[in-house]
């Protein structure tokens, strides 16, 4: 029998669970745990400079690796600083366990120093939460936390740990729980065979089908099966922002991604489809636009592991609750030896789609002329070219995020790492740090803007201490670009507080931390600067690229319209 203090139990559990990195920031209520981590060397703690960065780094690690991220913060402000990152993970269904120090049990409710009811604060933005009530329950609670975070529909789990639960002098028996028993939690292991058969029949009979696939395919590790299924059927496929890379974007069957700033052909195909096969997607408002006008002629198959998501915003004709991987595999087995019922109709559908593609060919944006500032689209295309489309790419939120999604072509899942549901500025840089820790020999690129970068730029200090050769590409338009775009379109170009005045000299700032910084203003400078940026995968380099501040992101759905209602440029509308 092994007797350990509560703090040592936490450290030992993290080892037994296979946790490699824990991102955190110390404080009084968590100090017993920090002391236990100090006395072991298997789990590496990364000291961030702000707790929000800890959650984003753990989030990036989880998105790229598929394993739950781990965060450790203290009570009160430490825990509340983590709230934005918890919400980010929750909205995008990312597995994460957040260990929060708490004031001593007998002080809870007394407004003690650095006390916050973090379980209450985070209740709407977690999958589940626990409070430790006796040190002996720590192993079982932590095992449940990691199980909950990573099974079913993944999400963040908060564990609130009062300081007296980790007192070094009190020891209790420690055993790593190999099994988890939770009477009220039984995630579905497979879909309903009858419903899957109905779906397959509809897929074979459809004349104008479209696959609409989301982040659930990526987190459910169903990308290989999805590719096989789509190839067998010969159907067009589009993805959500979170599903980018689930199907190779370079493949002709891929129409790109859909929604507010999705491709013209994907939105048009969705609107005119007679069958939508939604897998691991939740019919988010950024996809559907006005739900009353959404895909008016289409029947809908909806596959999702979360029963509460099915028919939540758009009614499904064939609802299937189950993991994407097992449902897709069952669909493939039911398709063996069968062909689509009307290949001529499918061929005509492809002609129509190719016509939409041709309409926009060469019209996506106007390239910069000699002496002009670069267009942000050109910058993303150059990054994609020089990294051969193989980098792990994180973004912040805004125009640069949309341009990155549109012009960097991803053929693999888990490579495009962005805050989709919450739209969190400041996400990109710490998320890139988390990915780089897990994949030190891969090219990890953070595409950001000067507004977003300044929200988490203190993490340069973290990189200086712990390494992390992240490449930071600052698409610098000296403004909050997406805010300005909306102001141009809806507020007669009254740019209320969307100009970024008093920007720092980024080159001097980066160099003050001991890193390399470059600045680019012309097309001639861009490629050599990118070659220098990507020369050494282990060196942090900041590339400040000055771009045209007047450029807009198109296509852009017309608010309250259908999916086919889009602005295609400043003067053109679908």
Coordinates of C-alpha atoms in Angstrom, one line a residue:
X1 CA 0.0 0.0 0.0
X2 CA 1.3 3.4 -1.0
X3 CA 0.5 6.4 1.1
X4 CA 0.7 9.8 -0.5
X5 CA -0.5 13.4 0.3
X6 CA -3.2 14.8 -1.9
X7 CA -0.7 17.0 -3.8
X8 CA 1.6 14.0 -4.4
X9 CA -1.5 12.0 -5.5
X10 CA -2.1 14.6 -8.2
X11 CA 1.5 14.5 -9.4
X12 CA 1.5 10.7 -9.4
X13 CA -1.8 10.5 -11.2
X14 CA -0.7 12.8 -13.9
X15 CA 2.3 10.5 -14.5
X16 CA 0.1 7.4 -14.5
X17 CA -2.4 9.0 -16.9
X18 CA 0.5 9.7 -19.3
X19 CA 0.3 13.5 -19.1
X20 CA 3.4 15.0 -20.8
X21 CA 2.8 18.7 -20.3
X22 CA 0.9 20.8 -17.8
X23 CA 0.5 24.5 -18.5
X24 CA 0.0 26.8 -15.5
X25 CA 0.8 29.6 -13.2
X26 CA 1.4 29.2 -9.4
X27 CA -0.4 30.9 -6.5
X28 CA -1.1 30.3 -2.8
X29 CA -4.0 27.8 -3.1
X30 CA -2.0 25.6 -5.6
X31 CA 1.4 25.7 -3.9
X32 CA 1.2 22.2 -2.4
X33 CA 0.5 20.9 -5.9
X34 CA 3.4 22.9 -7.4
X35 CA 5.8 21.6 -4.7
X36 CA 4.7 18.0 -5.6
X37 CA 5.4 18.7 -9.3
X38 CA 8.8 20.1 -8.4
X39 CA 9.7 16.8 -6.7
X40 CA 9.1 14.7 -9.9
X41 CA 10.5 14.9 -13.4
X42 CA 8.1 13.0 -15.6
X43 CA 5.5 15.6 -16.2
X44 CA 6.9 18.9 -17.5
X45 CA 5.3 22.1 -16.3
X46 CA 5.3 25.1 -18.7
X47 CA 5.1 28.4 -16.8
X48 CA 3.0 30.7 -18.9
X49 CA 2.8 34.5 -18.3
X50 CA -1.0 34.6 -18.1
X51 CA -3.5 31.9 -17.2
X52 CA -5.5 32.4 -20.4
X53 CA -2.4 31.4 -22.3
X54 CA -2.2 28.2 -20.3
X55 CA -5.7 27.2 -21.4
X56 CA -5.0 28.1 -25.1
X57 CA -1.6 26.2 -25.0
X58 CA -3.3 23.1 -23.6
X59 CA -6.1 23.6 -26.2
X60 CA -3.6 23.7 -29.1
X61 CA -1.8 20.7 -27.7
X62 CA -5.2 18.8 -27.6
X63 CA -6.3 19.8 -31.0
X64 CA -3.1 18.8 -32.7
X65 CA -2.5 15.5 -30.7
X66 CA -6.0 14.4 -29.9
X67 CA -5.0 13.9 -26.3
X68 CA -6.5 16.0 -23.5
X69 CA -4.7 19.2 -22.5
X70 CA -3.9 19.9 -18.9
X71 CA -4.0 23.2 -17.0
X72 CA -3.1 24.1 -13.4
X73 CA -4.1 27.5 -11.9
X74 CA -4.6 28.9 -8.5
X75 CA -7.8 30.2 -7.0
X76 CA -9.6 33.5 -7.6
X77 CA -8.0 35.5 -10.3
X78 CA -5.9 32.6 -11.5
X79 CA -9.1 30.6 -12.1
X80 CA -11.1 33.5 -13.6
X81 CA -8.2 34.3 -16.0
X82 CA -8.6 30.8 -17.4
X83 CA -12.3 31.3 -18.1
X84 CA -11.9 32.5 -21.7
X85 CA -9.8 29.6 -22.6
X86 CA -12.2 27.1 -21.0
X87 CA -15.0 28.7 -23.0
X88 CA -12.9 28.5 -26.2
X89 CA -12.4 24.7 -25.7
X90 CA -16.0 24.2 -24.8
X91 CA -17.4 25.8 -27.9
X92 CA -15.1 23.8 -30.2
X93 CA -15.5 20.5 -28.2
X94 CA -11.8 20.2 -27.2
X95 CA -10.7 17.8 -24.4
X96 CA -9.1 19.6 -21.5
X97 CA -8.8 19.2 -17.7
X98 CA -8.3 22.3 -15.7
X99 CA -7.1 21.9 -12.1
X100 CA -8.0 24.9 -10.0
X101 CA -6.6 25.6 -6.6
X102 CA -9.2 26.7 -4.1
X103 CA -9.2 28.3 -0.7
X104 CA -9.4 25.9 2.3
X105 CA -12.7 24.1 2.7
X106 CA -13.7 25.9 5.9
X107 CA -13.2 29.3 4.3
X108 CA -15.4 28.6 1.2
X109 CA -18.3 31.0 1.2
X110 CA -16.6 33.5 3.5
X111 CA -15.3 35.7 0.7
X112 CA -11.8 34.6 1.7
X113 CA -8.7 36.1 0.0
X114 CA -8.6 35.0 -3.6
X115 CA -11.8 33.0 -3.4
X116 CA -14.1 32.6 -6.4
X117 CA -16.8 30.0 -6.9
X118 CA -15.1 28.7 -10.1
X119 CA -17.5 25.8 -10.4
X120 CA -20.4 28.2 -10.5
X121 CA -18.6 30.6 -12.8
X122 CA -17.8 28.0 -15.4
X123 CA -20.9 25.9 -15.1
X124 CA -22.3 26.9 -18.6
X125 CA -18.9 26.4 -20.3
X126 CA -17.7 23.0 -19.1
X127 CA -18.7 19.5 -19.9
X128 CA -18.6 18.7 -16.2
X129 CA -17.0 19.9 -13.0
X130 CA -15.9 18.4 -9.7
X131 CA -14.9 19.7 -6.2
X132 CA -12.6 17.5 -4.2
X133 CA -14.2 16.9 -0.8
X134 CA -11.6 14.4 0.7
X135 CA -8.0 13.7 -0.4
X136 CA -8.7 10.0 -0.8
X137 CA -11.1 10.7 -3.7
X138 CA -8.5 12.5 -5.8
X139 CA -7.4 9.5 -8.0
X140 CA -11.0 8.5 -8.8
X141 CA -12.1 12.1 -9.5
X142 CA -9.1 12.8 -11.7
X143 CA -9.7 9.6 -13.6
X144 CA -13.3 10.5 -14.2
X145 CA -12.2 14.0 -15.3
X146 CA -9.9 12.7 -18.0
X147 CA -12.4 10.1 -19.1
X148 CA -15.2 12.7 -19.4
X149 CA -13.0 15.2 -21.2
X150 CA -12.0 12.8 -23.9
X151 CA -15.0 10.5 -24.6
X152 CA -18.4 11.2 -26.2
X153 CA -18.4 14.8 -27.3
X154 CA -15.1 16.0 -25.9
X155 CA -14.9 19.1 -23.8
X156 CA -13.2 20.9 -20.8
X157 CA -13.6 19.5 -17.2
X158 CA -12.9 21.7 -14.2
X159 CA -11.6 20.1 -10.9
X160 CA -11.8 22.5 -8.0
X161 CA -9.2 21.5 -5.3
X162 CA -9.4 23.2 -1.9
X163 CA -5.9 23.8 -0.4
X164 CA -6.5 21.5 2.6
X165 CA -7.1 18.6 0.3
X166 CA -3.4 18.7 -0.7
X167 CA -1.8 19.2 2.7
X168 CA 1.6 17.5 2.7
X169 CA 1.3 16.0 6.2
X170 CA -1.9 14.1 5.6
X171 CA -1.4 10.9 3.6
X172 CA -3.9 8.4 2.1
X173 CA -3.8 5.3 0.1
X174 CA -3.1 5.8 -3.6
X175 CA -4.2 3.4 -6.4
X176 CA -4.5 4.5 -10.0
X177 CA -8.1 3.6 -11.0
X178 CA -7.9 1.4 -14.2
X179 CA -11.7 1.5 -14.8
X180 CA -14.2 4.3 -14.6
X181 CA -17.7 3.7 -13.4
X182 CA -20.2 6.5 -14.0
X183 CA -23.8 5.4 -13.8
X184 CA -25.2 8.6 -15.4
X185 CA -22.7 8.8 -18.2
X186 CA -22.7 6.3 -21.0
X187 CA -21.6 7.8 -24.3
X188 CA -23.1 6.0 -27.4
X189 CA -20.7 3.5 -28.9
X190 CA -22.4 3.0 -32.3
X191 CA -25.3 4.4 -34.3
X192 CA -28.8 2.9 -34.9
X193 CA -28.4 0.4 -37.7
X194 CA -31.9 1.0 -39.0
X195 CA -31.2 4.7 -39.3
X196 CA -27.9 4.1 -40.9
X197 CA -29.5 1.9 -43.5
X198 CA -32.1 4.6 -44.3
X199 CA -29.2 7.1 -44.7
X200 CA -27.4 4.8 -47.1
X201 CA -30.5 4.4 -49.2
X202 CA -31.0 8.2 -49.4
X203 CA -27.3 8.6 -50.3
X204 CA -27.5 6.2 -53.2
X205 CA -30.7 7.7 -54.6
X206 CA -29.7 11.4 -54.2
X207 CA -29.4 13.4 -57.4
X208 CA -27.7 16.5 -55.9
X209 CA -26.0 15.3 -52.7
X210 CA -23.5 17.2 -50.6
X211 CA -21.5 16.0 -47.6
X212 CA -21.3 18.7 -44.8
X213 CA -18.6 17.6 -42.3
X214 CA -17.4 19.3 -39.1
X215 CA -15.0 19.1 -36.3
X216 CA -16.6 15.9 -34.9
X217 CA -15.0 14.0 -37.8
X218 CA -11.6 15.3 -36.7
X219 CA -12.0 14.8 -33.0
X220 CA -13.7 11.4 -33.7
X221 CA -10.7 10.3 -35.8
X222 CA -13.0 9.4 -38.6
X223 CA -11.2 11.3 -41.4
X224 CA -9.8 8.2 -43.1
X225 CA -13.2 6.5 -43.2
X226 CA -14.9 9.7 -44.4
X227 CA -12.4 10.0 -47.3
X228 CA -13.1 6.4 -48.2
X229 CA -16.9 6.9 -48.0
X230 CA -16.9 10.1 -50.1
X231 CA -14.6 8.5 -52.7
X232 CA -16.9 5.4 -53.1
X233 CA -20.0 7.6 -53.6
X234 CA -18.4 10.3 -55.8
X235 CA -20.3 13.0 -53.9
X236 CA -19.1 16.6 -53.4
X237 CA -17.9 17.4 -49.9
X238 CA -17.6 20.6 -48.0
X239 CA -16.4 21.2 -44.4
X240 CA -16.9 23.7 -41.6
X241 CA -14.1 25.8 -40.4
X242 CA -13.4 23.2 -37.6
X243 CA -13.6 20.4 -40.2
X244 CA -10.9 21.8 -42.5
X245 CA -8.5 19.0 -43.5
X246 CA -10.9 16.2 -42.6
X247 CA -11.0 15.5 -46.4
X248 CA -8.0 16.6 -48.5
X249 CA -8.6 20.1 -49.8
X250 CA -6.5 19.5 -52.9
X251 CA -8.9 16.7 -54.0
X252 CA -11.4 17.7 -56.8
X253 CA -14.3 16.4 -54.7
X254 CA -13.7 19.0 -52.0
X255 CA -15.5 22.2 -52.6
X256 CA -13.7 24.0 -49.7
X257 CA -15.4 25.1 -46.6
X258 CA -18.9 26.6 -46.3
X259 CA -20.7 29.4 -44.5
X260 CA -20.3 33.1 -43.9
X261 CA -16.9 33.3 -45.7
X262 CA -17.0 29.9 -47.3
X263 CA -16.3 29.3 -51.0
X264 CA -18.9 30.3 -53.6
X265 CA -19.3 26.8 -54.9
X266 CA -19.7 25.2 -51.5
X267 CA -22.5 27.6 -50.5
X268 CA -24.2 27.3 -53.8
X269 CA -24.0 23.5 -53.8
X270 CA -25.5 23.4 -50.3
X271 CA -28.4 25.7 -51.2
X272 CA -29.3 23.7 -54.3
X273 CA -28.7 20.2 -52.9
X274 CA -31.4 17.6 -52.5
X275 CA -29.6 15.7 -49.8
X276 CA -27.2 17.1 -47.1
X277 CA -25.2 14.4 -45.2
X278 CA -24.0 16.2 -42.1
X279 CA -21.4 14.4 -40.0
X280 CA -19.9 15.8 -36.8
X281 CA -21.3 19.3 -37.5
X282 CA -23.8 21.3 -35.5
X283 CA -25.5 23.6 -38.0
X284 CA -23.9 26.7 -36.5
X285 CA -25.3 30.1 -37.5
X286 CA -22.0 30.9 -39.3
X287 CA -22.9 28.1 -41.7
X288 CA -26.7 28.2 -42.0
X289 CA -27.3 31.9 -42.2
X290 CA -31.1 32.2 -41.9
X291 CA -32.3 28.8 -40.9
X292 CA -35.8 29.4 -42.4
X293 CA -34.1 29.7 -45.8
X294 CA -31.5 27.0 -45.3
X295 CA -31.2 24.4 -48.1
X296 CA -34.9 24.5 -49.0
X297 CA -35.0 21.5 -51.3
X298 CA -32.8 19.2 -49.2
X299 CA -33.4 16.2 -47.0
X300 CA -31.0 16.1 -44.1
X301 CA -29.1 13.2 -42.6
X302 CA -27.4 14.3 -39.3
X303 CA -24.8 12.2 -37.7
X304 CA -23.5 13.4 -34.3
X305 CA -22.3 11.8 -31.0
X306 CA -24.2 14.5 -29.0
X307 CA -28.0 13.8 -29.0
X308 CA -28.7 17.4 -27.9
X309 CA -27.1 18.7 -31.2
X310 CA -29.3 16.6 -33.5
X311 CA -32.3 18.6 -34.8
X312 CA -31.4 21.4 -32.4
X313 CA -31.4 24.2 -35.0
X314 CA -32.3 22.4 -38.3
X315 CA -34.6 19.4 -38.3
X316 CA -33.0 16.2 -39.4
X317 CA -35.0 13.8 -41.7
X318 CA -32.6 10.9 -40.7
X319 CA -31.1 11.6 -37.2
X320 CA -28.2 9.2 -36.2
X321 CA -26.7 9.5 -32.8
X322 CA -23.3 7.8 -32.6
X323 CA -19.5 8.3 -33.1
X324 CA -18.6 9.5 -36.6
X325 CA -16.0 6.7 -37.0
X326 CA -18.3 3.7 -36.3
X327 CA -21.2 5.2 -38.2
X328 CA -19.1 5.9 -41.3
X329 CA -17.6 2.4 -41.1
X330 CA -21.1 0.9 -41.0
X331 CA -22.1 3.0 -44.0
X332 CA -19.1 1.8 -45.9
X333 CA -19.9 -1.9 -45.2
X334 CA -23.6 -1.3 -46.3
X335 CA -22.3 0.2 -49.6
X336 CA -20.2 -2.8 -50.5
X337 CA -21.0 -3.8 -54.1
X338 CA -23.6 -1.1 -54.6
X339 CA -23.6 1.9 -57.0
X340 CA -25.4 5.2 -57.0
X341 CA -28.9 4.9 -58.5
X342 CA -28.6 7.7 -61.1
X343 CA -25.0 8.3 -62.2
X344 CA -26.2 10.6 -65.0
X345 CA -27.9 12.9 -62.5
X346 CA -24.7 12.9 -60.3
X347 CA -22.6 13.8 -63.4
X348 CA -25.0 16.7 -64.2
X349 CA -24.7 17.9 -60.6
X350 CA -20.9 17.9 -61.0
X351 CA -21.3 19.9 -64.2
X352 CA -23.3 22.5 -62.3
X353 CA -20.8 22.6 -59.5
X354 CA -17.9 23.0 -61.9
X355 CA -19.8 25.8 -63.6
X356 CA -19.9 27.6 -60.2
X357 CA -16.2 27.0 -59.7
X358 CA -15.4 28.4 -63.2
X359 CA -17.5 31.6 -62.5
X360 CA -15.1 32.5 -59.7
X361 CA -11.9 31.3 -61.2
X362 CA -9.4 34.2 -61.3
X363 CA -11.8 36.6 -59.5
X364 CA -11.0 35.8 -55.9
X365 CA -8.9 38.9 -55.4
X366 CA -6.8 41.4 -57.3
X367 CA -3.1 40.9 -56.9
X368 CA -1.0 43.8 -55.6
X369 CA 0.8 45.9 -58.2
X370 CA 4.4 47.0 -58.1
X371 CA 4.9 49.6 -55.3
X372 CA 1.6 48.7 -53.6
X373 CA 1.2 47.1 -50.2
X374 CA 0.7 43.3 -50.3
X375 CA -2.7 41.7 -50.3
X376 CA -3.2 39.4 -47.3
X377 CA -4.3 36.6 -49.6
X378 CA -0.9 36.7 -51.4
X379 CA 0.8 36.3 -48.0
X380 CA -1.1 33.2 -47.1
X381 CA -0.6 31.6 -50.5
X382 CA 3.2 32.2 -50.2
X383 CA 3.2 30.7 -46.7
X384 CA 1.4 27.6 -48.1
X385 CA 3.8 27.3 -51.0
X386 CA 6.9 27.6 -48.8
X387 CA 5.7 25.1 -46.2
X388 CA 4.3 22.8 -49.0
X389 CA 0.9 22.8 -47.2
X390 CA 2.3 20.6 -44.4
X391 CA 2.6 23.0 -41.5
X392 CA 0.6 23.1 -38.3
X393 CA -1.2 26.5 -38.7
X394 CA -2.8 28.3 -35.8
X395 CA -4.6 31.6 -36.2
X396 CA -6.1 34.3 -34.1
X397 CA -9.5 35.7 -35.1
X398 CA -10.5 38.2 -37.8
X399 CA -9.7 38.7 -41.4
X400 CA -6.3 37.0 -41.3
X401 CA -8.1 33.9 -39.9
X402 CA -10.5 33.8 -42.8
X403 CA -7.8 34.4 -45.4
X404 CA -5.7 31.6 -43.8
X405 CA -8.7 29.2 -44.0
X406 CA -9.4 30.2 -47.6
X407 CA -5.9 30.3 -49.1
X408 CA -3.8 27.7 -47.1
X409 CA -4.7 24.3 -48.5
X410 CA -4.9 21.5 -45.9
X411 CA -4.8 17.9 -46.9
X412 CA -4.5 16.5 -43.4
X413 CA -6.7 16.8 -40.2
X414 CA -5.5 18.5 -37.0
X415 CA -3.3 20.9 -38.9
X416 CA -5.6 24.0 -39.0
X417 CA -5.9 25.1 -35.4
X418 CA -8.3 28.0 -34.8
X419 CA -11.0 29.3 -32.4
X420 CA -14.2 28.7 -34.2
X421 CA -17.2 28.8 -31.9
X422 CA -16.0 31.5 -29.5
X423 CA -13.8 33.5 -31.9
X424 CA -11.1 34.2 -29.3
X425 CA -8.5 36.9 -30.1
X426 CA -5.2 35.9 -28.5
X427 CA -5.7 32.2 -29.1
X428 CA -3.1 31.7 -31.9
X429 CA 0.3 32.3 -30.3
X430 CA -0.2 30.2 -27.1
X431 CA -2.0 27.5 -29.1
X432 CA 1.1 27.3 -31.4
X433 CA 3.3 27.0 -28.3
X434 CA 1.3 24.0 -27.1
X435 CA 1.5 22.3 -30.5
X436 CA 5.3 23.0 -30.8
X437 CA 5.9 21.2 -27.4
X438 CA 4.2 18.1 -28.8
X439 CA 5.7 18.3 -32.3
X440 CA 9.1 20.0 -31.8
X441 CA 10.4 19.0 -35.2
X442 CA 7.4 20.1 -37.2
X443 CA 6.9 23.6 -38.8
X444 CA 4.4 25.4 -36.5
X445 CA 3.1 28.7 -37.9
X446 CA 0.9 31.3 -36.0
X447 CA -0.9 33.5 -38.5
X448 CA -2.0 36.5 -36.5
X449 CA -2.9 40.2 -36.7
X450 CA -1.5 43.1 -34.7
X451 CA -4.7 43.3 -32.6
X452 CA -4.8 39.7 -31.6
X453 CA -1.0 39.3 -31.1
X454 CA -0.9 42.1 -28.5
X455 CA -3.4 40.2 -26.4
X456 CA -1.0 37.4 -25.6
X457 CA 2.4 38.7 -26.7
X458 CA 3.8 38.3 -23.1
X459 CA 4.1 34.6 -24.0
X460 CA 7.3 35.5 -25.9
X461 CA 8.8 35.3 -22.4
X462 CA 7.5 31.7 -22.0
X463 CA 9.2 30.8 -25.3
X464 CA 12.4 32.3 -24.1
X465 CA 12.4 30.2 -21.0
X466 CA 11.1 26.9 -22.5
X467 CA 12.0 27.1 -26.1
X468 CA 9.5 26.7 -28.9
X469 CA 10.5 27.6 -32.5
X470 CA 7.1 29.0 -33.5
X471 CA 6.9 31.1 -36.6
X472 CA 4.7 34.2 -36.0
X473 CA 3.4 35.8 -39.2
X474 CA 1.8 39.2 -38.3
X475 CA -0.6 40.1 -41.2
X476 CA -0.4 43.8 -40.2
X477 CA -3.1 46.1 -41.6
X478 CA -2.8 48.5 -38.6
X479 CA -6.5 48.0 -37.8
X480 CA -9.1 45.5 -36.4
X481 CA -9.7 44.4 -40.0
X482 CA -12.9 42.4 -39.6
X483 CA -14.4 45.2 -37.4
X484 CA -13.5 47.7 -40.1
X485 CA -15.0 45.5 -42.8
X486 CA -18.3 45.5 -41.0
X487 CA -18.1 49.2 -40.4
X488 CA -17.5 49.7 -44.1
X489 CA -20.5 47.6 -45.0
X490 CA -23.0 48.6 -42.3
X491 CA -21.9 51.9 -40.8
X492 CA -20.9 54.0 -43.8
X493 CA -17.2 53.5 -43.1
X494 CA -17.4 55.1 -39.7
X495 CA -14.4 53.4 -38.2
X496 CA -15.2 53.7 -34.5
X497 CA -12.1 52.5 -32.6
X498 CA -11.0 50.0 -35.2
X499 CA -7.8 51.7 -36.1
X500 CA -4.8 50.3 -34.2
X501 CA -3.0 53.5 -33.3
X502 CA 0.3 53.7 -31.3
X503 CA 1.4 50.3 -32.5
X504 CA 4.8 49.2 -31.1
X505 CA 7.9 48.7 -33.2
X506 CA 7.4 45.0 -33.4
X507 CA 10.9 44.4 -34.6
X508 CA 12.4 46.1 -31.5
X509 CA 9.9 44.4 -29.2
X510 CA 10.7 40.9 -30.5
X511 CA 14.5 41.6 -30.4
X512 CA 14.1 42.7 -26.8
X513 CA 13.1 39.1 -26.0
X514 CA 16.1 37.8 -27.9
X515 CA 14.3 36.6 -31.0
X516 CA 14.7 37.3 -34.7
X517 CA 12.2 39.8 -36.3
X518 CA 11.8 40.7 -40.0
X519 CA 9.6 43.3 -41.7
X520 CA 8.2 43.0 -45.2
X521 CA 6.4 45.7 -47.3
X522 CA 6.7 44.5 -50.9
X523 CA 6.2 41.3 -52.9
X524 CA 9.9 41.3 -53.8
X525 CA 10.8 41.1 -50.1
X526 CA 8.1 38.4 -49.1
X527 CA 9.6 35.2 -50.4
X528 CA 13.2 35.7 -49.2
X529 CA 11.8 36.8 -45.8
X530 CA 9.7 33.6 -45.6
X531 CA 12.6 31.4 -46.6
X532 CA 14.6 33.0 -43.7
X533 CA 11.6 32.5 -41.4
X534 CA 11.3 28.8 -42.1
X535 CA 15.0 28.0 -42.3
X536 CA 15.3 26.6 -38.8
X537 CA 12.3 24.8 -37.3
X538 CA 13.6 25.3 -33.8
X539 CA 14.1 29.1 -34.0
X540 CA 11.3 31.6 -33.1
X541 CA 11.0 34.1 -35.8
X542 CA 8.5 37.0 -36.1
X543 CA 7.6 38.3 -39.6
X544 CA 5.8 41.6 -39.7
X545 CA 4.1 41.8 -43.1
X546 CA 2.5 45.2 -44.0
X547 CA -0.7 44.5 -46.0
X548 CA -3.4 46.6 -47.7
X549 CA -5.7 47.8 -44.9
X550 CA -8.7 48.3 -47.2
X551 CA -8.9 44.6 -48.3
X552 CA -12.1 42.8 -47.4
X553 CA -12.8 39.1 -47.0
X554 CA -15.1 37.7 -49.7
X555 CA -17.3 35.8 -50.3
X556 CA -19.4 37.0 -47.4
X557 CA -23.0 35.9 -46.8
X558 CA -25.7 38.5 -46.7
X559 CA -27.1 38.6 -43.2
X560 CA -30.5 36.9 -42.8
X561 CA -30.3 35.5 -46.4
X562 CA -30.0 32.0 -47.6
X563 CA -26.7 30.2 -48.3
X564 CA -26.6 31.4 -51.9
X565 CA -26.9 35.1 -50.9
X566 CA -23.4 36.4 -50.9
X567 CA -21.3 39.5 -51.4
X568 CA -18.6 38.5 -53.9
X569 CA -16.6 41.8 -53.9
X570 CA -17.2 45.4 -52.9
X571 CA -19.3 45.8 -56.0
X572 CA -20.6 42.3 -56.8
X573 CA -23.3 40.2 -55.3
X574 CA -24.6 36.7 -56.1

